[in-house]
XYZ file of C-alpha atoms in Angstrom:
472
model
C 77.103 -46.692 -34.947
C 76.285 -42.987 -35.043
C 76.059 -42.029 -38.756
C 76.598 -38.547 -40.429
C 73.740 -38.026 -42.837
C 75.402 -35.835 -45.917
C 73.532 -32.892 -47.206
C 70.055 -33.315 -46.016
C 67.392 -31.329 -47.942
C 64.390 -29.922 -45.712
C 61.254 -28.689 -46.169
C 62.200 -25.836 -43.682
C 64.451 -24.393 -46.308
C 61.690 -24.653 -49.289
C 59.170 -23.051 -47.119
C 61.483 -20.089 -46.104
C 63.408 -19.731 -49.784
C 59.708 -20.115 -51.363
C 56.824 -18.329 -49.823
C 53.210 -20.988 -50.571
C 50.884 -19.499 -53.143
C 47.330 -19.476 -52.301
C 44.632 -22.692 -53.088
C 43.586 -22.245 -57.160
C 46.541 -20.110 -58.204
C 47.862 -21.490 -61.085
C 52.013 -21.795 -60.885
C 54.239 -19.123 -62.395
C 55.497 -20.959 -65.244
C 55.449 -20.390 -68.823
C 52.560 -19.039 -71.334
C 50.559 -21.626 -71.932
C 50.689 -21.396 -75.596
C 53.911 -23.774 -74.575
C 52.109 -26.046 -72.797
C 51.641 -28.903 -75.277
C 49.971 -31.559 -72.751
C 47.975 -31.614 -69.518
C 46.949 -34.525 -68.439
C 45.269 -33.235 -64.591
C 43.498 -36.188 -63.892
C 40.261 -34.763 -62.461
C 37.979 -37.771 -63.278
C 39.487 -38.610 -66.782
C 42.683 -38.207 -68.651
C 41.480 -35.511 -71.113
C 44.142 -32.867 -72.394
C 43.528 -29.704 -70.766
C 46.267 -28.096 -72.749
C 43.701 -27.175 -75.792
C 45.996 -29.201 -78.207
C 43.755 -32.276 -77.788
C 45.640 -35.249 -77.076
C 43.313 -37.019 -74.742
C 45.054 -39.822 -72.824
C 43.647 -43.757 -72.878
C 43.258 -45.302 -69.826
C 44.137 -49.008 -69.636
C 43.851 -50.159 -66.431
C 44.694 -47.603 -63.571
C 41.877 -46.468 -61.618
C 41.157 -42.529 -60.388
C 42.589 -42.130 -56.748
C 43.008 -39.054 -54.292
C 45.336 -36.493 -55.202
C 48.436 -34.856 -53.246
C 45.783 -32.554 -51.420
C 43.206 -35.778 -50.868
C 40.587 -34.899 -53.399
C 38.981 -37.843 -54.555
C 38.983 -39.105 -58.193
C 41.744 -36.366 -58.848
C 44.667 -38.908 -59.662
C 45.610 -41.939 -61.105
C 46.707 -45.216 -59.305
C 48.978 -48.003 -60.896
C 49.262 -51.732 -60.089
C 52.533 -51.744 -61.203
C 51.082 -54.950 -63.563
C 49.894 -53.407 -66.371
C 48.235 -49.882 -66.194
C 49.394 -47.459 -68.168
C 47.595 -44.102 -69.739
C 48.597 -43.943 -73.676
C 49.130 -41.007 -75.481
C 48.677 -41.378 -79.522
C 49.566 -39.651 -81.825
C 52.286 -37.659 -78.787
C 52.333 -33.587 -79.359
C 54.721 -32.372 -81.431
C 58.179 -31.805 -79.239
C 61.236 -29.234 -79.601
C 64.989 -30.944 -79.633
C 65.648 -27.095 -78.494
C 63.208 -26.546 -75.612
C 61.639 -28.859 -73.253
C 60.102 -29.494 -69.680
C 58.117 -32.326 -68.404
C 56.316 -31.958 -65.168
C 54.675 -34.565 -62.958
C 53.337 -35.360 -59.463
C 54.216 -39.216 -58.059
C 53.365 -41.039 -54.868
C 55.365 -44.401 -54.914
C 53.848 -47.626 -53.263
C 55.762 -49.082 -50.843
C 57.276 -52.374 -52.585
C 57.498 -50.000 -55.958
C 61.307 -50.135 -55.737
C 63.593 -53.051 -57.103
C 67.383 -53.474 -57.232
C 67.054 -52.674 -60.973
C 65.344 -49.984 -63.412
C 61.780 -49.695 -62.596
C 58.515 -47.698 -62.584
C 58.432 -46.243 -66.017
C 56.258 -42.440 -64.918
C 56.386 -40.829 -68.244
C 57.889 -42.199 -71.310
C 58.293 -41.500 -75.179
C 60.458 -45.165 -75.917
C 59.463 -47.803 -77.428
C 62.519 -49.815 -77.176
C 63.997 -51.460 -80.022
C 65.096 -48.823 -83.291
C 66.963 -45.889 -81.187
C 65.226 -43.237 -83.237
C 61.950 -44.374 -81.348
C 63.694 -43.855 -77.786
C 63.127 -40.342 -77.065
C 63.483 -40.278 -73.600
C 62.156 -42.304 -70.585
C 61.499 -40.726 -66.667
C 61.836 -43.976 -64.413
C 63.454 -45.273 -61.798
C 67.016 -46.940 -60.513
C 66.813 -48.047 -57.194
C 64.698 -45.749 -54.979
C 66.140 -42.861 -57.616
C 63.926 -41.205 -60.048
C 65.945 -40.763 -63.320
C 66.384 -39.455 -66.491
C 67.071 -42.106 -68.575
C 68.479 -40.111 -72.145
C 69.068 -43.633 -73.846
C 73.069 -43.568 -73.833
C 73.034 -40.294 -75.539
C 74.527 -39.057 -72.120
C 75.188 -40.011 -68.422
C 71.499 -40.023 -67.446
C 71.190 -37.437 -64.384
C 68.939 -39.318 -61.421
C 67.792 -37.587 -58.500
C 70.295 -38.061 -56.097
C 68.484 -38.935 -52.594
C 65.691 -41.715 -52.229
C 62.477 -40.621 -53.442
C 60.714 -42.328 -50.096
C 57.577 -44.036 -50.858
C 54.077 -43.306 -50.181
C 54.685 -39.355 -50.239
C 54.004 -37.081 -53.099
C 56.848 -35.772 -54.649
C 56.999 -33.820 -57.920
C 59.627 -34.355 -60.725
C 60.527 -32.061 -63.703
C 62.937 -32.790 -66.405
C 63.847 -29.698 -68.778
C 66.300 -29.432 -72.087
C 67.928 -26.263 -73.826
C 69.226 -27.677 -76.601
C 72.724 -28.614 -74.599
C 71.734 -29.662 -70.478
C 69.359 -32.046 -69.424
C 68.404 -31.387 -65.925
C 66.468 -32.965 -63.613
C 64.303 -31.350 -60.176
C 62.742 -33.052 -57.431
C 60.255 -31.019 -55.106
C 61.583 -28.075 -56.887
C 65.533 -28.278 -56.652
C 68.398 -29.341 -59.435
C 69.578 -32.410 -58.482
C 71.833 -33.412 -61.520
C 72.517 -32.194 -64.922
C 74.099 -33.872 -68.186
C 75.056 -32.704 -71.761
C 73.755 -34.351 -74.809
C 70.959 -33.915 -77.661
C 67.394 -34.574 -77.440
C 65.957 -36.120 -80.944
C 62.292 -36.264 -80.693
C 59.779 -38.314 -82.722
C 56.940 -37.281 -84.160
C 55.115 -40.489 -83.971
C 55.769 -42.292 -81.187
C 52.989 -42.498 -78.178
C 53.961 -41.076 -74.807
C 52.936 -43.518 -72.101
C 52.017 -42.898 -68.516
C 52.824 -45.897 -66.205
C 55.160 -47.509 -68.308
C 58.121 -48.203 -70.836
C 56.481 -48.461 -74.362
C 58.136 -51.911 -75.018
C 55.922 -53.202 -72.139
C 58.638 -54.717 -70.268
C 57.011 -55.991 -66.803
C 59.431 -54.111 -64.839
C 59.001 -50.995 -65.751
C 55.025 -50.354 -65.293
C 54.924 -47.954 -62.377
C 52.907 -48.677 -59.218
C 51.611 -45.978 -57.008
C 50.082 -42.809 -57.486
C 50.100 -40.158 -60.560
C 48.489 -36.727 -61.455
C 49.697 -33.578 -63.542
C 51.056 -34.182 -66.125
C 52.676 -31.326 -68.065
C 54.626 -31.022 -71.365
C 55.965 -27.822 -72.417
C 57.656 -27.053 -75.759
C 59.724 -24.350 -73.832
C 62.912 -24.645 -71.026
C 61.304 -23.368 -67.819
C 63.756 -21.657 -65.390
C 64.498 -22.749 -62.039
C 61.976 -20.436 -60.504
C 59.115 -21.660 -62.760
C 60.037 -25.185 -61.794
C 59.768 -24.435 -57.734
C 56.609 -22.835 -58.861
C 54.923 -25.948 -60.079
C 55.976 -27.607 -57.021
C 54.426 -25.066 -54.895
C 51.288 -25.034 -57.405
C 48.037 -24.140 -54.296
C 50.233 -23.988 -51.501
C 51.881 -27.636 -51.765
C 54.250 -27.756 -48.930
C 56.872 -30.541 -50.077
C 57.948 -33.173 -47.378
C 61.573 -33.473 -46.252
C 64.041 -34.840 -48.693
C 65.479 -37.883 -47.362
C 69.595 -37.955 -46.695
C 71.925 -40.251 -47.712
C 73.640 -41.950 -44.294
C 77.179 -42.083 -44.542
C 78.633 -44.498 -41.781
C 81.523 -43.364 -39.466
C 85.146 -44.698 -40.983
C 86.262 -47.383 -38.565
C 88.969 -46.813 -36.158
C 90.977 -50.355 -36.031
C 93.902 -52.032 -35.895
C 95.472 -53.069 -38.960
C 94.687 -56.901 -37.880
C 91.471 -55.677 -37.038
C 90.579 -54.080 -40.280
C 91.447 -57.154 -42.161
C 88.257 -58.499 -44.509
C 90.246 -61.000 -46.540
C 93.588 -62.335 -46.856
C 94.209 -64.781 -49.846
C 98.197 -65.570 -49.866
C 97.357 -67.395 -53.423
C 99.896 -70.129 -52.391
C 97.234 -72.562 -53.921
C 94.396 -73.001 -56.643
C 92.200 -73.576 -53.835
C 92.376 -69.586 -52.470
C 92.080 -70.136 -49.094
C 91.298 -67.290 -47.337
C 93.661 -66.569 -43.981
C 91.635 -63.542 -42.382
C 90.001 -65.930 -40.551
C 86.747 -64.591 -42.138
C 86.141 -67.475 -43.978
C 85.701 -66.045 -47.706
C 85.144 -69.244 -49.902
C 86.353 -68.935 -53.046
C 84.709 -70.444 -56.388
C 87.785 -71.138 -58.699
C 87.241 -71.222 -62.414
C 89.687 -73.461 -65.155
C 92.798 -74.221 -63.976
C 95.097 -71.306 -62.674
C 98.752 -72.468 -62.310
C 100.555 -71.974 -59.628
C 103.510 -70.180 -59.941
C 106.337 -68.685 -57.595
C 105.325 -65.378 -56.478
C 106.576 -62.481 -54.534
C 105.400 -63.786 -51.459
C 105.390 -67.621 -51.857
C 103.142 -69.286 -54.083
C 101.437 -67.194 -56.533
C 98.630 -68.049 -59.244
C 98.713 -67.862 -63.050
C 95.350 -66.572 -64.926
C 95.908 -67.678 -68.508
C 93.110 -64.895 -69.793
C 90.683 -67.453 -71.535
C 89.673 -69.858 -69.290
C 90.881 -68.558 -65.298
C 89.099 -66.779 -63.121
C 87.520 -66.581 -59.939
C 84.800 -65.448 -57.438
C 83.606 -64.764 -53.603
C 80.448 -63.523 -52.381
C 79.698 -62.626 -49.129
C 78.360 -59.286 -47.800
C 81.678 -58.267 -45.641
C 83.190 -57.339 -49.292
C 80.350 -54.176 -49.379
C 82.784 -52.031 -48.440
C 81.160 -48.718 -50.073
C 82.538 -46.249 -48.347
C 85.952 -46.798 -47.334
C 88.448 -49.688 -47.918
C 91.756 -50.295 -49.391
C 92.777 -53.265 -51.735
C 96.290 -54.719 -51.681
C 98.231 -57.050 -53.923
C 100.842 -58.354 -55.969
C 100.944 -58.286 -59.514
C 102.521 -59.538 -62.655
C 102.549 -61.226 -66.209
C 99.724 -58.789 -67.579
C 99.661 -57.880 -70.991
C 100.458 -54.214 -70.856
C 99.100 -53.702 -74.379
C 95.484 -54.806 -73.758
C 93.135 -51.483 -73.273
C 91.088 -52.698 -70.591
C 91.548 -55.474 -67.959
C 90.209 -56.318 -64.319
C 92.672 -57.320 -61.119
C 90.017 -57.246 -58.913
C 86.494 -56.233 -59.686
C 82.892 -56.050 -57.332
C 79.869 -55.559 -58.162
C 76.492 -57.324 -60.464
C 77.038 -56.604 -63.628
C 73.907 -53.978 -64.069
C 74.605 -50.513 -65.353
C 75.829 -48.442 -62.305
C 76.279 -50.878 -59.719
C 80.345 -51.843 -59.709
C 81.250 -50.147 -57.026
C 84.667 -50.848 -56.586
C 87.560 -52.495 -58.973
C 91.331 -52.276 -59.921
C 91.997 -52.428 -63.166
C 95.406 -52.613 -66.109
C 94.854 -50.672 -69.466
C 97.549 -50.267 -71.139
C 100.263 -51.213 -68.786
C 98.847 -48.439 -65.972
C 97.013 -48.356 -62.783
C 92.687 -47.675 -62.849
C 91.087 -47.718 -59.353
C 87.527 -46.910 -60.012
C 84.336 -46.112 -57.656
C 80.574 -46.609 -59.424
C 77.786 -44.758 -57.848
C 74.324 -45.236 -59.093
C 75.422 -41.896 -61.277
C 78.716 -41.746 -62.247
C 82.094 -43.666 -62.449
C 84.812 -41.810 -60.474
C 88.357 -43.229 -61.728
C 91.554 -42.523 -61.009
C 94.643 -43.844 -62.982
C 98.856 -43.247 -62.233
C 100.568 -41.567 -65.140
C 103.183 -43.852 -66.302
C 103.235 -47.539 -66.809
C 104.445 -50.346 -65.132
C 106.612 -53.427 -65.974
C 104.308 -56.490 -67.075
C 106.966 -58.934 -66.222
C 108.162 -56.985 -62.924
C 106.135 -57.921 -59.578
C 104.322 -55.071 -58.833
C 102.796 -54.080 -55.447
C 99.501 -52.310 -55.659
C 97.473 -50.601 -53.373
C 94.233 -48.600 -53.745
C 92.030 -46.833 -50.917
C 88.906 -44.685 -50.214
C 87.767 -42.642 -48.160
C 84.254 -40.932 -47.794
C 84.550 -37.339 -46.391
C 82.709 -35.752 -44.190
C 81.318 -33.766 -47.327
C 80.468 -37.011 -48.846
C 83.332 -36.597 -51.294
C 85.530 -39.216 -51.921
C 89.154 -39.575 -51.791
C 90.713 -42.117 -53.712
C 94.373 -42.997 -53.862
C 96.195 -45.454 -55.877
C 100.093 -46.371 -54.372
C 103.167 -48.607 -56.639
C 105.318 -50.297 -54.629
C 104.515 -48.002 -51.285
C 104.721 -44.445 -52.810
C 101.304 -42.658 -53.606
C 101.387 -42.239 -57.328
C 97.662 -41.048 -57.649
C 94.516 -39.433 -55.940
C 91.421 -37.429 -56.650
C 89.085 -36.129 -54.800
C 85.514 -36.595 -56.993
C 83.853 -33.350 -57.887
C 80.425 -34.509 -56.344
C 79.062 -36.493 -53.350
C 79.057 -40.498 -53.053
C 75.291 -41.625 -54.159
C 75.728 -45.039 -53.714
C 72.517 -47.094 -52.850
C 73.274 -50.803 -51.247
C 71.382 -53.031 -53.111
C 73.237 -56.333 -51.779
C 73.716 -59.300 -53.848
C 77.861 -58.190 -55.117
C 80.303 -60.940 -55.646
C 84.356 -59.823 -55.845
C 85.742 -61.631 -58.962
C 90.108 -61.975 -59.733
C 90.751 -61.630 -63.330
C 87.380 -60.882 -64.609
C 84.444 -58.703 -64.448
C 80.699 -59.233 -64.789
C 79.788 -62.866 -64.801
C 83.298 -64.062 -66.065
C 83.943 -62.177 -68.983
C 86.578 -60.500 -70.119
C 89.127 -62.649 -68.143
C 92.961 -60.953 -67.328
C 96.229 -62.749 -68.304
C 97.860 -62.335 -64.822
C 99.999 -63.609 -61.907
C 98.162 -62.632 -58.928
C 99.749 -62.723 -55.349
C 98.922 -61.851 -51.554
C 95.268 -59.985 -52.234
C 94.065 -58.556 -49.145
C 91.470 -56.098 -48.645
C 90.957 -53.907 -45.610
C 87.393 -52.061 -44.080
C 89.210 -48.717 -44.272
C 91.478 -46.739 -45.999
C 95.369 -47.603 -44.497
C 97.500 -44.912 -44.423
C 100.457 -43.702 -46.121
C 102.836 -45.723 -43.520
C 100.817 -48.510 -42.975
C 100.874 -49.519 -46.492
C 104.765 -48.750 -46.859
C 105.225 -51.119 -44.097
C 103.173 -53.959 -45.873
C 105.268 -52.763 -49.248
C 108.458 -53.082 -47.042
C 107.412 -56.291 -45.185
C 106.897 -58.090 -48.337
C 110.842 -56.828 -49.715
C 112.357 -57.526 -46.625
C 111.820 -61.605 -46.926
């Protein structure tokens, strides 16, 4: 399938928007009375800042740096190396930038949160969890420890290639740079803590996941917000040319039929689920939903305690474009927040699709590894009134996405999210009916006719399922 690959970032443009500096120039940054660690790595992990906080090595061992000097980095097993930093320099809530080469190995990434670079957390007490520069997928991210939406570098890292990450705070905006440009910003405060150690190659909990494996040198702290320009100067620090920033490939929409386009088809006549796409979808079925008459036939009862349900099976990955149909009913239009239909694992950014009630209305929501895009209709619906729903995306060729929400075949909803689709497929989803996560939080709900199509329908093509469904 020929694939349109959204906003690639080249290191033709950084070479022509920033001219290389010559080999020993030091970047143009900030005084370096700001500079409140520098860890460079040649041969030790002494502080070069003057402010003495000399780093202890536990395990990595010296490596070639970015220009392939030897004994000029640090390499991590990803096991349990890590540099340690104790008692930390003294930080500004107000003013702040963190700068630091990396060279991931190539099994560093996980599904999960990983490869802890440069941290000031300790886990446990929250006044100890400063702030943590890691990893969510192949995304480097700012984790600010729920203070905010942590901003993540929105295009795969790549592995075994230097890149070089800065994080910076002004007393309001946390940002966050790779190879010199902004990739994402968020609002919130930045508490520091005068006592607790900043570690290099890890979380300071020691949680196994998070020690970093691969490659890392320079290590800078400043107690001051460096601009944009200063940032692109540390990642052009003696002439570093930056690789290529990889692009995020955003398939084609498919051009079917609207038999074609069919993923799953459950009628809900029985407990049992069948699916009648002819996919095949097995269904696990949880307690003991009742079947009840529905709008279409049979329809099933989820008595919000004990009912639920789940599939699993990679067709449902539909990331980029789909559209959900079905029936609804007998919801408790009082309850804040309730799941239809809901896919995804559970972990913190990886839902990406689900129809949802709260408070008697309409929530079609889209997780990306950054943000949750939601849309919801404006006025309620009646819980004891069967209700056809439909909800559909659509990736543009922008890489924004258009979501739509329809009642009963009119369109009642849509937005068009402010920012690009970031979504990384990290497999392993299950769809779940009534319930979200592992089975909790289960929906009191009738349920009936669920499909769910590879692309988004169109206006008539859902008014004629809408129709079809009156018409019997």
């Amino acid at each position: 399938m020929i694939c349109r690959v959204v906003f690639l970032l080249t290191g033709l443009f950084l070479l022509l928007a920033y001219p290389g500096e010559t080999a020993g120039q030091s970047p143009e940054s900030a005084d370096r009375s700001n500079l409140v660690l520098e860890l460079l790595f040649d041969g030790d992990a002494r502080d070069t800042s003057g402010n003495g906080h000399h780093g202890e090595v536990l395990g990595p061992v010296l490596a070639p740096d970015r220009f392939g000097r030897p004994n000029a980095a640090y390499a991590f097993d990803g096991e349990n190396d890590y540099i340690r930093v104790a008692p930390p320099p003294a930080l500004s809530a107000e003013a702040f930038t963190l700068s630091v080469w990396v060279n991931y190995d190539d099994d560093a990434f996980s599904r999960f949160w990983t490869n802890g670079v440069i941290t000031q957390d300790g886990g446990g007490a929250s006044e100890r969890r400063v702030f943590q520069l890691s990893a969510f997928g192949p995304l480097p991210t700012w984790h600010i420890m729920g203070r905010g939406r942590d901003p993540l570098v929105t295009r795969p890292a790549g592995t075994t290639v230097w890149r070089h990450l800065a994080a910076t705070h002004d007393g309001t905006l946390h940002k966050l740079y790779m190879d010199g440009v902004l990739h994402d910003q968020s609002e919130a405060p930045f508490p520091t803590h005068a006592e607790e150690p900043i570690n290099v190659g890890r979380k300071g909990s020691g949680e196994a996941s998070f020690y970093f494996k691969g490659v890392i040198d320079d290590v800078r702290i400043y107690t001051e917000t460096l601009s944009p320009e200063a940032i692109m100067a540390l990642t052009r620090e003696n002439g570093w040319q930056p690789p290529p920033q990889l692009g995020i490939e955003v398939p084609d929409p498919p051009e079917s039929s609207l038999e074609d386009a069919l993923v799953a088809h459950w009628p809900m006549e029985s407990a049992e689920m069948r699916d009648e796409s002819g996919n095949g979808l097995k269904v696990i079925v949880m307690g003991q939903p009742k079947p009840i008459e529905g709008r279409r036939g049979g329809a099933l009862r989820f008595d919000g305690s004990d009912d639920w349900a789940v599939v699993k099976n990679p067709s449902l990955g539909l990331l980029h474009y789909l559209t959900i149909t079905c029936w609804i009913s007998g919801f408790d239009a009082e309850r804040d927040y309730r799941q239809v239909l809901w896919y995804g694992d559970g972990a913190w950014g990886q839902d990406p699709y689900s129809v949802s009630i709260q408070e008697g209305k309409i929530g079609f929501r889209v997780d990306d590894v950054a943000t949750q895009w939601e849309v919801m209709n404006e006025s309620k619906i009646e819980p004891d009134t069967w209700t056809f729903v439909a909800a559909t995306l659509n990736t543009r060729p922008d890489g924004l996405m258009d979501q739509r929400i329809y009642i009963n075949g009119a369109l009642v909803a849509e937005q068009v999210t402010p920012a690009p689709y970031r979504y990384i497929e990290l497999d392993l989803m299950w769809l779940t009916f009534a319930s979200y996560g592992s089975g909790y939080g289960l929906t009191r709900l009738d349920l009936d006719d669920v499909r769910l199509y590879n692309r988004p329908l169109s206006q008539p093509e859902i008014e004629s399922l809408f129709e079809e469904a009156v018409q019997e």
